Amino acid sequence: MYETSHLELFSTILYLLLIFLSVIISVMGSMIMITYLTRRTIYVKEEIVKNRNFGIALVLSSFIWTIGRMCIETIKPIMNVWYNTYASGFSLKSVLIFILGILGSLLIALVIGAIIVFLSIKVLMVINKDINEWEEIKRGNTAVALIISITVVVVGMFFESIVSNLVINLFNF
Amino acid sequence: MQKRRFPVLDIFIIFIICVFIISILNGEKGNILAFYSDFSIHGISKVNKTKSHTNRIGVKDIIKEKKKKDKKVLRNFKWLDPGRIKREVVFFISEKTIKEEIKSFGINPLISHPLYRKNKGFKVIGRRNFFINKKIVEKTYFIIDYKQIYERNLKYFFDLTEALSVSADILKGTDPMPKFLAFVQHIKFKKPPDYYKGKFINNFFTPLLCIYEQYGDCDSKSILLAEFLGSIQDSKEKVAIVLVRGNGISHALLAVKRKPLPGMTSLFDCKKGYFIIIETSAPGWAPGFINKRITDALKSGFFRMVELN
């Protein structure tokens, strides 16, 4: 009824771009987080590729999952704002604000994801003071790695909705 | 030989003579009954030799007087369009139209006849028997007949939609939905009362009443948006109302038959195709975007879709 081919094309490109950015941020963010948390005592690539340490892989996967979920939660609010911006017409100011908004949203997702990962591991470490979790994982203790991974994933699930609310408020600011 | 008498014929002839006499007698004075009116106004007469010499003003003059006295109610709305531009629209609604609308919606809860309720905008959806105090009592379940209300209110909205399109600077041929949606979203969200002007309305304002009272809840605002979309010239928009009940949520949304774009929430009907879901309760929601809790309720199947056209 109404001509939407241009809107469809730009929306699809934007959507794919956001997914792509989410993947990059989640993988890079996870690598940075695990390096920081292990205080560089564990060389992640070496452990995974050479030593085939399943525990490290499990923990890294959980970090990627959590940060990735946070980034995905930003996509819907960004697309919401995109359609409203398209309906109101573009100007240089609105485009710049929109691009800044996207970058801000992904940054919020990364920061919150990192905080969640850090907090969930810290809580486990405080509860189990007699165990050095990273040493155990380096030795190949898969059970400890599994517990850490599931804790990070579950805490991430609780805090998912916060990201979308923060992003909505960021665009309304 | 005696002539046969026909008494019926005699009576008939007498009757014809009486009618003839009466018509001759009344012809000179004119037919007074043609000008009989409960609202007759005595004043300066317009003497018409062929018709009447009474000093009453004709019925047509009375109707013209009444039309001039038909008051219009003014309703002013301030809203923000999707581009955050402040806009203002003024609607003029006839008082007579509002009275008609109030008359045609709302029931006396003591009268439970289904036909009565059907005429007043409600629809029976089920019956159930209960055994109370050793008696079988039949309970009728009814909901608002949204389709009937939508179709009936369309005629009021052609002028209102025109006024809104002008205030929103909507060009012909462009999609008016985002701006109409922004307008409806900015109308105050407040639950209508159970009873309005002495009638039970089930917490629902018809679209015209929503504009008149300047507030409404989810289903009132959804039907209001449907009216605006349906009363555009040459509109082919197919709309439906989605009633969500489940997961602790009781909500109403509007569904519009359009192709969903990336990121939009939509419902798919095997026969009719895609319907995008529209949130009318609060500002900021673009077409196709709704709260996550409501999305979960829709995914779980806790909804009912009522087509309006």
Tab-separated table of C-alpha atoms in Angstrom, chain A residues 78 96-106 167 170-171:
chain	number	residue	atom	x	y	z
A	78	ILE	CA	17.880	0.738	18.216
A	96	LEU	CA	24.672	11.990	13.988
A	97	ILE	CA	22.595	11.535	17.128
A	98	PHE	CA	21.449	8.141	15.864
A	99	ILE	CA	24.998	6.948	15.126
A	100	LEU	CA	26.190	8.177	18.522
A	101	GLY	CA	23.235	6.404	20.064
A	102	ILE	CA	24.218	3.093	18.431
A	103	LEU	CA	27.799	3.395	19.653
A	104	GLY	CA	26.603	4.374	23.124
A	105	SER	CA	24.200	1.425	23.256
A	106	LEU	CA	26.852	-1.109	22.287
A	167	VAL	CA	19.270	1.967	25.814
A	170	LEU	CA	19.738	6.801	26.361
A	171	PHE	CA	17.865	7.628	23.151
